[in-house]
Coordinates of C-alpha atoms (C1' of nucleotides) in Angstrom, one line a residue:
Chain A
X1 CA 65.9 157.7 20.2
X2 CA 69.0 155.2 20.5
X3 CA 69.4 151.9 19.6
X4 CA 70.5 149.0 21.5
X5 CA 71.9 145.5 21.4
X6 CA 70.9 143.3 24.8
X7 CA 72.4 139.9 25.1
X8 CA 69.9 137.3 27.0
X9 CA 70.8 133.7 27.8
X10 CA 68.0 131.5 26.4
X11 CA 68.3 129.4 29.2
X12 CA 67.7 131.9 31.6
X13 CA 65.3 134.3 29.6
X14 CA 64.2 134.0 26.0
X15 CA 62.1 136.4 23.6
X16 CA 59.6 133.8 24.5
X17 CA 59.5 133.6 28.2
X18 CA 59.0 137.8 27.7
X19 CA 56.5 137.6 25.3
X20 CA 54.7 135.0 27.3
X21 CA 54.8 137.0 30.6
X22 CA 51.3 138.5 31.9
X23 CA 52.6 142.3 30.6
X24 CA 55.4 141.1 28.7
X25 CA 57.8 143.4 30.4
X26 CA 60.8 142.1 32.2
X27 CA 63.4 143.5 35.1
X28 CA 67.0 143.4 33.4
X29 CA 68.2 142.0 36.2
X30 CA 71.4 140.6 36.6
X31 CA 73.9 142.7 34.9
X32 CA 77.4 142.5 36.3
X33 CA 79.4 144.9 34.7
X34 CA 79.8 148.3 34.7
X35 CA 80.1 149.4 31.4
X36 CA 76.7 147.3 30.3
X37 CA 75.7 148.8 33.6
X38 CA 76.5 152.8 33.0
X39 CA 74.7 151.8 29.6
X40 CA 71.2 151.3 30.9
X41 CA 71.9 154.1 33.8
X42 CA 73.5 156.9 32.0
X43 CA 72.2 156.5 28.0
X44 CA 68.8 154.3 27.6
X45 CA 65.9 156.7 27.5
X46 CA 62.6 155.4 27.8
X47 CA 60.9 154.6 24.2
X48 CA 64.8 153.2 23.0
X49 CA 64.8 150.0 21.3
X50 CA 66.8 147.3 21.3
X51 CA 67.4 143.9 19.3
X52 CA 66.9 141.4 21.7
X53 CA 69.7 138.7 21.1
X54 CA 70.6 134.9 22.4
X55 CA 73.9 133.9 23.8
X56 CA 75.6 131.1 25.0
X57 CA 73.2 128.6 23.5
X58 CA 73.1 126.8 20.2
X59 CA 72.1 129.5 17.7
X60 CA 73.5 132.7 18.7
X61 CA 71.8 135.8 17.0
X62 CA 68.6 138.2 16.9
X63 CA 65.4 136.8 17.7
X64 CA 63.6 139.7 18.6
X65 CA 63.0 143.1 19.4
X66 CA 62.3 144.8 22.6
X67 CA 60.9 148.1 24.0
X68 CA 63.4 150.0 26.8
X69 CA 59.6 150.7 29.1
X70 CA 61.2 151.8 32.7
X71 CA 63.6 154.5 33.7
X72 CA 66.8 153.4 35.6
X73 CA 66.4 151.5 38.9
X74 CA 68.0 149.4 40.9
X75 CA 68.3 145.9 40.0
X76 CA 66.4 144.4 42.9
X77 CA 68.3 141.0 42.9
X78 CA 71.2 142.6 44.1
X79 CA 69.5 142.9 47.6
X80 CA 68.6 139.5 47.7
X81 CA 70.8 137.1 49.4
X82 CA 69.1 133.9 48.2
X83 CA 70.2 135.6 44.4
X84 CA 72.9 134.1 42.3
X85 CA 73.2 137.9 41.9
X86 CA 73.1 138.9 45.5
X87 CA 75.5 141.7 45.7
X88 CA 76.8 142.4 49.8
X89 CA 78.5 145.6 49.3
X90 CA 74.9 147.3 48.1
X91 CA 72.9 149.2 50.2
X92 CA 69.7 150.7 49.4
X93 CA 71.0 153.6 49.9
X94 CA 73.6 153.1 47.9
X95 CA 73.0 150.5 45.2
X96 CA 75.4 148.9 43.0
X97 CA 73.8 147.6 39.8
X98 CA 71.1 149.3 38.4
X99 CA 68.9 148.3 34.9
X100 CA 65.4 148.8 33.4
X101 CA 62.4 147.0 32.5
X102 CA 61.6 146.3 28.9
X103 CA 59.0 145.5 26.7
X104 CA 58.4 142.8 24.2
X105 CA 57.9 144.1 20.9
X106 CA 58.1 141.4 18.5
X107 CA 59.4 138.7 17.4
X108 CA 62.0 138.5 14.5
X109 CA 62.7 135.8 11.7
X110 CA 65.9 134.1 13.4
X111 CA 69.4 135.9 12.0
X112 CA 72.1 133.5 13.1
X113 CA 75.5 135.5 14.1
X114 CA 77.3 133.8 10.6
X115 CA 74.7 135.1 8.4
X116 CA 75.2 138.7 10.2
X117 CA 79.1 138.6 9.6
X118 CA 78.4 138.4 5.9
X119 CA 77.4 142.4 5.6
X120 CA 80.1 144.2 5.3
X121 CA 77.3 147.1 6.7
X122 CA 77.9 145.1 9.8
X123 CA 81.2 145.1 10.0
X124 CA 81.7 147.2 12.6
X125 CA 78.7 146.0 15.0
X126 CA 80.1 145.4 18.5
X127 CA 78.3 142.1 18.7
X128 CA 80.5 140.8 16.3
X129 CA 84.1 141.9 17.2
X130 CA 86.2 139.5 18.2
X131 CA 86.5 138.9 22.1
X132 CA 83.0 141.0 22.3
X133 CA 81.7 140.2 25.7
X134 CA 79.4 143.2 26.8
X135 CA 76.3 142.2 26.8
X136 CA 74.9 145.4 26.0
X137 CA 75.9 147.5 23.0
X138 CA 74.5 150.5 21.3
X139 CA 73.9 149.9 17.7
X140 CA 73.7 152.9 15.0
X141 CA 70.9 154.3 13.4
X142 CA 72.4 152.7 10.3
X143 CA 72.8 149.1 11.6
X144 CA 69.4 149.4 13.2
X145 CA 67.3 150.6 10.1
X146 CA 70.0 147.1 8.0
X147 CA 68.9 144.9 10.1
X148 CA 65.1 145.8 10.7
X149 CA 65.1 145.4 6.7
X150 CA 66.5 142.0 6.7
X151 CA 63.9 141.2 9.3
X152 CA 61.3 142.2 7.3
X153 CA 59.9 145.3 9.2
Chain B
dG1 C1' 84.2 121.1 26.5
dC2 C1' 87.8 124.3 24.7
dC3 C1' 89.9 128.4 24.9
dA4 C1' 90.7 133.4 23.5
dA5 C1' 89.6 137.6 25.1
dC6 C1' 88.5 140.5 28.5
dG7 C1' 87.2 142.1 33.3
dT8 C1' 88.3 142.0 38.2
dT9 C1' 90.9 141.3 42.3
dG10 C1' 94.4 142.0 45.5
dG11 C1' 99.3 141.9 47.0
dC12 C1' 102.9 144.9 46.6
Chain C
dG1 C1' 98.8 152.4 40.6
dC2 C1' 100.9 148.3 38.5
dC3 C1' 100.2 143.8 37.0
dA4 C1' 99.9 138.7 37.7
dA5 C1' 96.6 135.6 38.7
dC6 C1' 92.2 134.3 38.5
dG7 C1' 87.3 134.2 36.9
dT8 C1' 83.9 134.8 33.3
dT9 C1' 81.9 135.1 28.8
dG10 C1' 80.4 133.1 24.8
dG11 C1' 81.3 131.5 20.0
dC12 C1' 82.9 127.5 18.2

DNA sequence: GCCAACGTTGGC
DNA sequence: GCCAACGTTGGC
């Protein structure tokens, strides 16, 4: 099993709107860049996990944790020309962006993105680079089993 | 709202 | 295939 870090805007979805879904599992739709795309299409395997985190908002950092519940697909917003995230140049024959569903898990205790930079056993977390954009980033065995203690699990 | 960092685009 | 210009991300 691998680990994963997945950026979600609040605004758009929080750990909240999933958990409050009828089957709490969401489409990852919208992702728009290929290296967070060959992420969820070449390496997640069903059963991963993943910290599910908050960006661009006021309080950056882990909220939750999610289930990866789908194999690869095609994001279906890309065929849909209404979509912020229409994409023209995909066919469904030949689709551009492609995600997978996941699960809500649980929720965490809040770990703001300051406290996070203060372990130096985190140092090297993607997440916390500067200039880290990706909004998908495989976390190590190491980090995951770190964090899930200062969540409590 | 700022702006550094990074990704993408497109002319050459 | 280079690289300047532009667009986007996302913490602050």
């Amino acid at each position: 099993m691998q680990y994963w870090l997945m950026k979600s805007e609040p605004s758009e979805v929080s750990i909240d709107d999933v958990e409050n879904l009828p089957n709490q599992t969401i489409e990852w739709f919208g992702i728009r860049n290929y290296q967070a795309r060959n992420f969820m299409r070449d390496s997640m395997q069903l059963g991963d996990k993943a910290i599910f985190w908050h960006s661009s908002c006021k309080n950056p950092g882990i909220y939750g944790i999610v289930t990866i519940c789908s194999a690869v697909h095609p994001d279906s917003l890309q065929f849909n020309p209404e979509s912020d995230y229409f994409e023209p140049k995909s066919t469904q024959e030949k689709p551009i962006w492609w995600c997978v569903d996941v699960k809500f898990e649980r929720k965490t205790k809040y770990i703001s993105i300051q406290e996070l930079r203060q372990y130096p056993e985190l140092a090297n977390m993607k997440v916390l680079q500067k200039g880290n954009r990706l909004s998908i980033t495989p976390v190590t065995r190491e980090e995951w089993q770190f964090i899930m203690q200062l969540v409590g699990a």
